[in-house]
Tab-separated table of C-alpha atoms in Angstrom:
chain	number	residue	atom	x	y	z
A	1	UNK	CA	0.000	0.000	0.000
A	2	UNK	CA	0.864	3.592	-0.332
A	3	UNK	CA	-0.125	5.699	2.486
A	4	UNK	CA	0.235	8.713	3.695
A	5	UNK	CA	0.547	9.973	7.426
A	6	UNK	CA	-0.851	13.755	8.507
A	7	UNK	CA	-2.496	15.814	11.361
A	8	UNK	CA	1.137	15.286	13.145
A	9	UNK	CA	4.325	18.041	13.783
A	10	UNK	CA	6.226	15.974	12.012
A	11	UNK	CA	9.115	13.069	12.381
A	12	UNK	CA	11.906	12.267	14.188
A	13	UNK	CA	9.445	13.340	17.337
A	14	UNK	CA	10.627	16.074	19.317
A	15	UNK	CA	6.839	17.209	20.570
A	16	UNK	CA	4.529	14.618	21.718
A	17	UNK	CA	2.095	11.555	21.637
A	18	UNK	CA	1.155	11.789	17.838
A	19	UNK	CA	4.773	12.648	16.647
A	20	UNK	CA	5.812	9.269	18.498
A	21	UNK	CA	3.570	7.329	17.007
A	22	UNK	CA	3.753	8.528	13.466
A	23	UNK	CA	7.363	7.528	13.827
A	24	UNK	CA	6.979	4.262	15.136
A	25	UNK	CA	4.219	3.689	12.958
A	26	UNK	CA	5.427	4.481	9.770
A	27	UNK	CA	8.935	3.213	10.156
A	28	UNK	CA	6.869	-0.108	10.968
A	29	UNK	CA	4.482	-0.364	8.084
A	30	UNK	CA	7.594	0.245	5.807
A	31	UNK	CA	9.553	-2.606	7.153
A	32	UNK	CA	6.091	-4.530	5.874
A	33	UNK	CA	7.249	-3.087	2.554
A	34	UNK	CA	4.669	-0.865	2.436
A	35	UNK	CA	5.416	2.722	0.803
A	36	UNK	CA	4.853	5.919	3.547
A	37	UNK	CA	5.286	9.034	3.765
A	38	UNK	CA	4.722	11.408	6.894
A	39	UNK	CA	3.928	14.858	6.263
A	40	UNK	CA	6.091	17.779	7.938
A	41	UNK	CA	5.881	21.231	8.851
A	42	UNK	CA	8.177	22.971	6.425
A	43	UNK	CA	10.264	24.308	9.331
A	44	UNK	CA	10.973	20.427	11.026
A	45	UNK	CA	13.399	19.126	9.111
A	46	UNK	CA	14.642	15.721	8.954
A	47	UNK	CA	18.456	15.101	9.510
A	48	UNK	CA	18.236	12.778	6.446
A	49	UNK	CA	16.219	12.699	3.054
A	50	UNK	CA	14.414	9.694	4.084
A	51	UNK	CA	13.669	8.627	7.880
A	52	UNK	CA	14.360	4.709	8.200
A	53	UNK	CA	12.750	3.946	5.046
A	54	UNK	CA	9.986	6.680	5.538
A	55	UNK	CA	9.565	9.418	3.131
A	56	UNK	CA	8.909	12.934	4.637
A	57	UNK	CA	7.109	15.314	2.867
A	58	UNK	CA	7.268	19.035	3.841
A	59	UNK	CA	4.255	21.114	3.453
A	60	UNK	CA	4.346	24.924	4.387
A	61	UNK	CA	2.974	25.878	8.220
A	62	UNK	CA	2.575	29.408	8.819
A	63	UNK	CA	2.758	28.539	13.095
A	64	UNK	CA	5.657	30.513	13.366
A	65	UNK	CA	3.772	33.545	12.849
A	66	UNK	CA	0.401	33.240	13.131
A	67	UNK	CA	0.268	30.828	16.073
A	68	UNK	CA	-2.321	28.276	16.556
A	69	UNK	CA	-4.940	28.590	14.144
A	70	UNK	CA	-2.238	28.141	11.315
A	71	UNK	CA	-2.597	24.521	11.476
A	72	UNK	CA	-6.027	24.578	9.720
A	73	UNK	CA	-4.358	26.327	7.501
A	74	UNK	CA	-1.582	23.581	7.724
A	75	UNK	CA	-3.931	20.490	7.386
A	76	UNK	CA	-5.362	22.107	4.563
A	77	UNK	CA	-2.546	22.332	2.193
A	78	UNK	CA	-1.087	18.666	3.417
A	79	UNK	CA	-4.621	17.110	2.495
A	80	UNK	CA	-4.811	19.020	-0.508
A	81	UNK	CA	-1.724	17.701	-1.718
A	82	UNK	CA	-1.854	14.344	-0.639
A	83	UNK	CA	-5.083	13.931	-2.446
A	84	UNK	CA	-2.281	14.902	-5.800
A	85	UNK	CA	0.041	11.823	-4.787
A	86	UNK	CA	-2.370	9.104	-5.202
A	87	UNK	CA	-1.739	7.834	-2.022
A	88	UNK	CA	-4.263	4.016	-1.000
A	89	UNK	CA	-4.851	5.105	2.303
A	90	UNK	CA	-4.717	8.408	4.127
A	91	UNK	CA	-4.115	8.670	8.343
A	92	UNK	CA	-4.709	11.647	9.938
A	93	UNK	CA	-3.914	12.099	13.276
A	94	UNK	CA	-6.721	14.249	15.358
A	95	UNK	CA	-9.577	16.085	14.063
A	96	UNK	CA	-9.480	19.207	16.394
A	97	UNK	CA	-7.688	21.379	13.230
A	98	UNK	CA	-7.738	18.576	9.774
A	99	UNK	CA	-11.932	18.134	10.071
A	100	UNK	CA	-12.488	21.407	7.952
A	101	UNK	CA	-9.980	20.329	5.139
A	102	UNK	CA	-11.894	17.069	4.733
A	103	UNK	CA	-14.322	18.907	2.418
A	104	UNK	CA	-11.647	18.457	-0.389
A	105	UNK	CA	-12.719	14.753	-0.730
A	106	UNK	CA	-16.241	15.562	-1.814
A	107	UNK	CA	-17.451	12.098	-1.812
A	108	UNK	CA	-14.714	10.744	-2.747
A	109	UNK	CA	-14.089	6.804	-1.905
A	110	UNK	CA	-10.267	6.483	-2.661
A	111	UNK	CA	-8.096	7.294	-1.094
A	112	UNK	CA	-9.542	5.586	2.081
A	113	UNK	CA	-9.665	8.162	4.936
A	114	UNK	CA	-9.005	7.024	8.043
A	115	UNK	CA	-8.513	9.501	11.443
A	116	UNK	CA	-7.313	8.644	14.306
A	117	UNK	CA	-9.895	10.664	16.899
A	118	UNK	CA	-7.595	10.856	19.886
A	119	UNK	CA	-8.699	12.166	23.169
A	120	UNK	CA	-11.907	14.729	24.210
A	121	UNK	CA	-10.458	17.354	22.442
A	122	UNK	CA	-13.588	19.577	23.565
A	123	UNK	CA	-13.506	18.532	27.247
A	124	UNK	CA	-10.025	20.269	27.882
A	125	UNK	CA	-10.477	23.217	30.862
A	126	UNK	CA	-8.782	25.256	28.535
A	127	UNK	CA	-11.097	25.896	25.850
A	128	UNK	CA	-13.876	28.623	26.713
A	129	UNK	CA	-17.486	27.829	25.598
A	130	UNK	CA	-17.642	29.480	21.968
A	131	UNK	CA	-14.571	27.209	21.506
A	132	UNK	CA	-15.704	24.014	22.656
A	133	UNK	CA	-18.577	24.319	20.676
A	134	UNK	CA	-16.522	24.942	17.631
A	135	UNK	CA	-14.445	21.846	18.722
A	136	UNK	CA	-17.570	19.615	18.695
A	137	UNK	CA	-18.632	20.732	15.222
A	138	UNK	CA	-15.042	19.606	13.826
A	139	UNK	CA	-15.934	16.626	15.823
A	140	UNK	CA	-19.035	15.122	14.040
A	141	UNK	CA	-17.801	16.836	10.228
A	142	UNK	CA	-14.558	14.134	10.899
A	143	UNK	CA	-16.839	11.257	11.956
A	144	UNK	CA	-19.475	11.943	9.151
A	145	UNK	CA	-16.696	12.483	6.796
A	146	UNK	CA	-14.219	9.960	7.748
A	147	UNK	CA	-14.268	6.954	5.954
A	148	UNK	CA	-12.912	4.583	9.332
A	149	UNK	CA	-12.322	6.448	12.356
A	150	UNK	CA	-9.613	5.126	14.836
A	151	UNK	CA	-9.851	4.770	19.035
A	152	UNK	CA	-7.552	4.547	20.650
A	153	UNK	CA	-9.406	3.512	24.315
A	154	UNK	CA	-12.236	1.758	24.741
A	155	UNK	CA	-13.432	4.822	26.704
A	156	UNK	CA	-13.255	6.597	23.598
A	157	UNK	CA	-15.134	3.716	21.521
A	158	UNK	CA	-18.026	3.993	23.809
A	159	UNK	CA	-17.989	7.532	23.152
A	160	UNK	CA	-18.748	7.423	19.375
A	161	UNK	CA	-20.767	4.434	19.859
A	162	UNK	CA	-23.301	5.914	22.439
A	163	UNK	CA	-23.034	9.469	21.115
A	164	UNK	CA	-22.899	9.139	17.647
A	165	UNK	CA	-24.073	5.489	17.399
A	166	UNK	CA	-20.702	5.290	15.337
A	167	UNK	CA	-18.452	2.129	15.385
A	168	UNK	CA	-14.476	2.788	15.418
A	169	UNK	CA	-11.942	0.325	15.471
A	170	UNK	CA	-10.018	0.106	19.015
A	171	UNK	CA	-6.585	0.653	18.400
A	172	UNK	CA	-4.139	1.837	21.112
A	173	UNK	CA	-0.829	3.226	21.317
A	174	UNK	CA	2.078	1.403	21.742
A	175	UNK	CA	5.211	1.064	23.964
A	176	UNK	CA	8.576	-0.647	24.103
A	177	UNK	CA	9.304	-2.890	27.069
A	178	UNK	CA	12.188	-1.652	28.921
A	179	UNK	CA	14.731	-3.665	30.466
A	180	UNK	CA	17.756	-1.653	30.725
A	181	UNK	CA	18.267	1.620	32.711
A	182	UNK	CA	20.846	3.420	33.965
A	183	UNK	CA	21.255	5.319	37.318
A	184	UNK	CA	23.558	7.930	35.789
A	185	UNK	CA	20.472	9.676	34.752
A	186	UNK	CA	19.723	10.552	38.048
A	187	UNK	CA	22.935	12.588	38.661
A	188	UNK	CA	21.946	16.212	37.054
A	189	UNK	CA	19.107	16.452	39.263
A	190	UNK	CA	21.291	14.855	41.893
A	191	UNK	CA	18.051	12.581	43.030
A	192	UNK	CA	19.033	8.849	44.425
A	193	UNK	CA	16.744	6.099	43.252
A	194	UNK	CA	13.513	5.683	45.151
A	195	UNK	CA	13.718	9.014	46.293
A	196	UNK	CA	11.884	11.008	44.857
A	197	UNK	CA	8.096	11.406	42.892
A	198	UNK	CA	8.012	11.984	39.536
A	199	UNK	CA	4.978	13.714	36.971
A	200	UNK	CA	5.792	13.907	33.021
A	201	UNK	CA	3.189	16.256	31.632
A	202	UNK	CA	2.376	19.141	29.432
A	203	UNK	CA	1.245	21.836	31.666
A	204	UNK	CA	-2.321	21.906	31.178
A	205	UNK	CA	-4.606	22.242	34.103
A	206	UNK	CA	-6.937	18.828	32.560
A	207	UNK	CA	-3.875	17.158	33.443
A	208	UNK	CA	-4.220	17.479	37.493
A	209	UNK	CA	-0.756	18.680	37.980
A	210	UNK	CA	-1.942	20.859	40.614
A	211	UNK	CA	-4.568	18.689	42.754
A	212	UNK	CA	-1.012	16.111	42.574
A	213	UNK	CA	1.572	18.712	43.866
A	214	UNK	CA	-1.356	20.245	46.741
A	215	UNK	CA	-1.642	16.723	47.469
A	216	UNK	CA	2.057	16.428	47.962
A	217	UNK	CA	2.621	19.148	50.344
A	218	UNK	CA	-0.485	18.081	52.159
A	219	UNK	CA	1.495	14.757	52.513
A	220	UNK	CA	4.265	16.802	54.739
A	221	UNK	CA	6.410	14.376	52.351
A	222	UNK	CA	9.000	16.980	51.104
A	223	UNK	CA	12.118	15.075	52.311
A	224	UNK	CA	11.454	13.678	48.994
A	225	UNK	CA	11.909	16.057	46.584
A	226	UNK	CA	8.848	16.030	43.410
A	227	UNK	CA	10.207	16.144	40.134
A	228	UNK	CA	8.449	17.993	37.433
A	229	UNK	CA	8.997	16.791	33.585
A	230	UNK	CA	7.697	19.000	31.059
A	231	UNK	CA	7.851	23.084	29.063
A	232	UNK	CA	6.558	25.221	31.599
A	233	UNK	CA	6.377	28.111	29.320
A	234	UNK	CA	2.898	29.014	28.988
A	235	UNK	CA	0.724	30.541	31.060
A	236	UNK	CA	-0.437	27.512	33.384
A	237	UNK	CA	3.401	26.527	33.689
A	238	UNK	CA	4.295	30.110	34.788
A	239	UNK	CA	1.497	30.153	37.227
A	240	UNK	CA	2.782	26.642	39.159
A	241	UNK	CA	5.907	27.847	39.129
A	242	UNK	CA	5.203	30.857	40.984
A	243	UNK	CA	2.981	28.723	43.307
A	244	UNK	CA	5.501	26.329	44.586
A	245	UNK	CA	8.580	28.103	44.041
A	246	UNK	CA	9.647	28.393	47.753
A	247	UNK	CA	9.036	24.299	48.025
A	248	UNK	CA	10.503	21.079	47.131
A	249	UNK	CA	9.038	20.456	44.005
A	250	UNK	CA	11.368	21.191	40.897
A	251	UNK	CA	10.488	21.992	36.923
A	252	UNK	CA	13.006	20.445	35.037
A	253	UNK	CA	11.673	21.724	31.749
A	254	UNK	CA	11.589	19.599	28.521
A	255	UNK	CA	13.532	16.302	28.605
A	256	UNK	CA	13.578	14.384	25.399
A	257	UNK	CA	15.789	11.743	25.429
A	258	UNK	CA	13.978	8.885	25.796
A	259	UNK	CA	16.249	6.404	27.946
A	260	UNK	CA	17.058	9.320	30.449
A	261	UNK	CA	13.069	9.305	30.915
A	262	UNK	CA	12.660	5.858	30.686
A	263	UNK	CA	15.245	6.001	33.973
A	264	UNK	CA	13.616	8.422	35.443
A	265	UNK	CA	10.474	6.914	35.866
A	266	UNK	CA	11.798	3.432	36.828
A	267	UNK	CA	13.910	4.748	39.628
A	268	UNK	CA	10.841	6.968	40.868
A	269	UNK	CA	9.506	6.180	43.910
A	270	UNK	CA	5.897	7.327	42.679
A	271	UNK	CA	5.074	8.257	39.025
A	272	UNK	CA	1.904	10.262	38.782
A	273	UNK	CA	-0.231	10.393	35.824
A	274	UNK	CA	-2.715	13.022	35.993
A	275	UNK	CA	-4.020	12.729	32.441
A	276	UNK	CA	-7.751	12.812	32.403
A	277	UNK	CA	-9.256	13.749	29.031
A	278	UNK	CA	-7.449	11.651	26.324
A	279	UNK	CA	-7.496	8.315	25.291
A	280	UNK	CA	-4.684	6.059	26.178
A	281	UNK	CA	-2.311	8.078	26.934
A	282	UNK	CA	1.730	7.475	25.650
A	283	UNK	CA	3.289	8.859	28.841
A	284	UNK	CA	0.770	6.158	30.872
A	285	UNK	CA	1.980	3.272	28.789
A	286	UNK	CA	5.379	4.332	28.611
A	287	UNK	CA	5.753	4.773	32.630
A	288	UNK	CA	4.231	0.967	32.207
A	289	UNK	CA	6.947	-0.206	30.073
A	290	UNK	CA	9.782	1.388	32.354
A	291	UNK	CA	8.490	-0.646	35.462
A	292	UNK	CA	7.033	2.213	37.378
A	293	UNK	CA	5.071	2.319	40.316
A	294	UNK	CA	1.474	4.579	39.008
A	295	UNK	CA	-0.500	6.034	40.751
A	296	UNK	CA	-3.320	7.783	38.196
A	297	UNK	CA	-6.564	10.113	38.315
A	298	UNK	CA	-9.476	7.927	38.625
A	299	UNK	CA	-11.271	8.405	35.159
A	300	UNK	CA	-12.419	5.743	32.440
A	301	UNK	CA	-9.670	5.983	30.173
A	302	UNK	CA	-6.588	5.036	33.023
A	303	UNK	CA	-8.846	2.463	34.468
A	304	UNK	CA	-9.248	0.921	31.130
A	305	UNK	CA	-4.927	0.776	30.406
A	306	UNK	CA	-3.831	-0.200	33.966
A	307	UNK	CA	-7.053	-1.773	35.882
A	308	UNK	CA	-6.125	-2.967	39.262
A	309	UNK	CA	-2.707	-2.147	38.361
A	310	UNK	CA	-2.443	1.106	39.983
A	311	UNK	CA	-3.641	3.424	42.293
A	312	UNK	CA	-6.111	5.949	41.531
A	313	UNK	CA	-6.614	9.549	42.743
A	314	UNK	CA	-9.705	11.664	42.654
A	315	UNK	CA	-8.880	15.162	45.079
A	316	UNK	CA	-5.637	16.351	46.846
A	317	UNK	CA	-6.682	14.303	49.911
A	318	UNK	CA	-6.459	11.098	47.772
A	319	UNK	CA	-2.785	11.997	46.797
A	320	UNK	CA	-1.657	12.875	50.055
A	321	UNK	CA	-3.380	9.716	51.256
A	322	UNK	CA	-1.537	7.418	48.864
A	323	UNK	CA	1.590	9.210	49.045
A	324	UNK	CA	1.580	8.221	52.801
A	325	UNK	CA	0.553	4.960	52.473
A	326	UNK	CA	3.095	4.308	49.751
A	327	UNK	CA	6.023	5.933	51.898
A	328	UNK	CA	8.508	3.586	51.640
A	329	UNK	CA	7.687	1.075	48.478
A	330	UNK	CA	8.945	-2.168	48.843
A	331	UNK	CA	6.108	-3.906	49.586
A	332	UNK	CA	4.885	-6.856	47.831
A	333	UNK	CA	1.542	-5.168	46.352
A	334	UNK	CA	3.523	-2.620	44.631
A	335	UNK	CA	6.133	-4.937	42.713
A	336	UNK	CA	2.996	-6.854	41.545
A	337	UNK	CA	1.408	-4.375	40.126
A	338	UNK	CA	4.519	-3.144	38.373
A	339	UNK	CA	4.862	-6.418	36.942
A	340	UNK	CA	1.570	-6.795	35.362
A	341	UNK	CA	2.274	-3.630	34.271
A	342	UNK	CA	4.921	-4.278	32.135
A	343	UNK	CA	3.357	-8.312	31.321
A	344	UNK	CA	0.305	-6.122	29.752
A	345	UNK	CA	2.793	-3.661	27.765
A	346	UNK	CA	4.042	-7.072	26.168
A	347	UNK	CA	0.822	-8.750	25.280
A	348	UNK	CA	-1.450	-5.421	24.595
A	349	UNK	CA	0.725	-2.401	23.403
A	350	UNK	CA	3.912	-3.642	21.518
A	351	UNK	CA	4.376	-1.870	18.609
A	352	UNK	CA	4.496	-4.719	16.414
A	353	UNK	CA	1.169	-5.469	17.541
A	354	UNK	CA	-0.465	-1.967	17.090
A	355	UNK	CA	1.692	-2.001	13.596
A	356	UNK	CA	0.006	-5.293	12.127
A	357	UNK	CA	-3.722	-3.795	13.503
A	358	UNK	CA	-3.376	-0.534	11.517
A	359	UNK	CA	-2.216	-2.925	8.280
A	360	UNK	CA	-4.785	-4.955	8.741
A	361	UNK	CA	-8.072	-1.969	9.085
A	362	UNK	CA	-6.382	-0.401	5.866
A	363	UNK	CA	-6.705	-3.547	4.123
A	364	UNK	CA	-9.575	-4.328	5.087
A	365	UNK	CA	-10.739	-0.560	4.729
A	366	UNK	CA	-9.469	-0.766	1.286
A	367	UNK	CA	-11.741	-3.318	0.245
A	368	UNK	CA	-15.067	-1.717	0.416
């Protein structure tokens, strides 16, 4: 097949969930000798023409200058001229910014469209009401334009089932088991292993970054210092810094490379995942896959990755709660959990599995 990959920033990843995944995605599909290309802003260049295998195709982005509503523009221009390549299948990530742009297939039943509906784009506390109104237009136009729609949760299938009496195929993210770490990692934050709590998050306030750090200093906990993963430059960032700066909880900023993570969250005593209006969520199944002990907000979409395999938070009090009863992890409960964990990143959300699922719903797809 040829097929095209859009709706993403671009590969190698340097941004997020959907950058990931395009990358392992697409390298995957070609190693199945099919033909891909992802689609790029004109200003993320690759280091080489062609990305293990993967063609990259760079489409002008106007971002730089006109901030966020550029990418309509954006998704415009790379649907417009993937529709020129005669590309078999199409897979665009999101709908929050491609669903206008979807107009250009008037009716059209090849190339097969297929997107990838991610999280409740509408339910984050960001958006005011006019917006989230907007953002549930673009959602129905990209399920009653879409010729398969993607979930990636089965949170999110019952979602387009019961609201839209709209059947999607469940396909989650993936993860790599990890087995090797390294303690080095630790040193330029000078933290020792188990020894500190650790959040990886874009600073968002639907993310319950501050219910976890109240929690925290509720806890009286701060012998172990809190470790914050993530760009704190926007306006919810700037605002938790300024609320804990005099404590023991530390922004870090941005980390990227992955096996520093990876080490990070293994050597954690506490990883907290916060996430509670997307799907299933990379950072979840990646903090899986490095062996961490989770403890998550209590909403559908964790329950439905980890199960009994974590602990689940609701309020401040439930954080500070846990924290305390998890004060010195080494008990039996915890490395069970952590084990399942990982036994469930193996048998659920290898990449090679989520690889040979997308294959087969484009074949299949392609058929009708």
């Amino acid at each position: 097949m040829k097929i095209a990959i859009l709706g993403t920033r671009g590969i190698p990843n340097n941004y997020g969930g959907f950058e990931q995944f395009a990358e392992y995605l697409s390298v995957g599909l070609v190693e199945k000798g099919h033909e891909v290309t992802v689609y790029n802003p004109h200003f993320h260049r690759c280091p080489e023409e062609m990305f293990h295998g993967v063609a990259v195709r760079y489409i002008y982005n106007p971002e730089l200058w006109m901030g966020a509503s550029a990418h309509f523009i954006y998704d415009f221009l790379c649907l417009k001229d993937a529709l020129k390549e005669g590309f078999d299948v199409i897979l665009e990530c999101g709908y929050h910014s491609n669903a206008p742009s979807y107009y250009l297939m008037r009716g059209r039943i090849k190339p097969l469209l297929v997107t990838n509906m991610d999280g409740l784009e509408w339910m984050r506390s960001k958006w005011n009401r006019p917006t989230r109104w907007l953002i549930r237009q673009l959602e129905k136009l990209a399920v009653n334009k879409s010729h398969l729609l993607v979930s990636d949760n089965k949170g999110i299938q019952n979602y387009y089932k019961n609201i839209f009496n709209k059947e999607s195929a469940f396909i989650p993210y993936g993860a790599e088991p990890v087995l090797n770490f390294d303690k080095s990692h630790l040193q330029p934050f000078s933290l020792k292993e188990q020894a500190y709590y650790l959040l990886i998050a874009r600073m968002e306030p639907e993310n319950n970054i501050e219910t976890i750090l109240d929690g925290y200093l509720i806890s009286k906990q701060t012998d172990i210092p809190f470790i914050v993963v993530g760009n704190v430059e926007n306006k919810f960032g700037n605002y938790l810094k300024q609320k804990y700066a005099d404590t023991s909880i530390r922004f870090v900023g941005s980390i990227y490379d992955k096996h520093a993570l990876d080490s990070l969250r293994h050597y954690a005593s506490i990883y907290f995942h916060g996430h509670s209006v997307g799907g299933t969520n990379p950072s979840l199944l990646e903090a899986m896959a490095s062996q961490a002990f989770i403890i998550a907000h209590d909403n559908e979409f964790n329950g439905s990755v980890c199960g009994e395999n974590a602990y689940y938070f609701t309020s401040k009090e439930d954080v500070s709660s846990l924290i305390l009863a998890n004060r010195d992890g080494d008990d039996m409960e915890r490395k069970k959990m952590i084990q399942q964990n990982f036994r469930t990143v193996y048998q659920d959300y290898s990449w090679n599995h989520i690889v040979e699922s997308y294959e087969n719903l484009f074949m299949c797809g392609m058929q009708f």
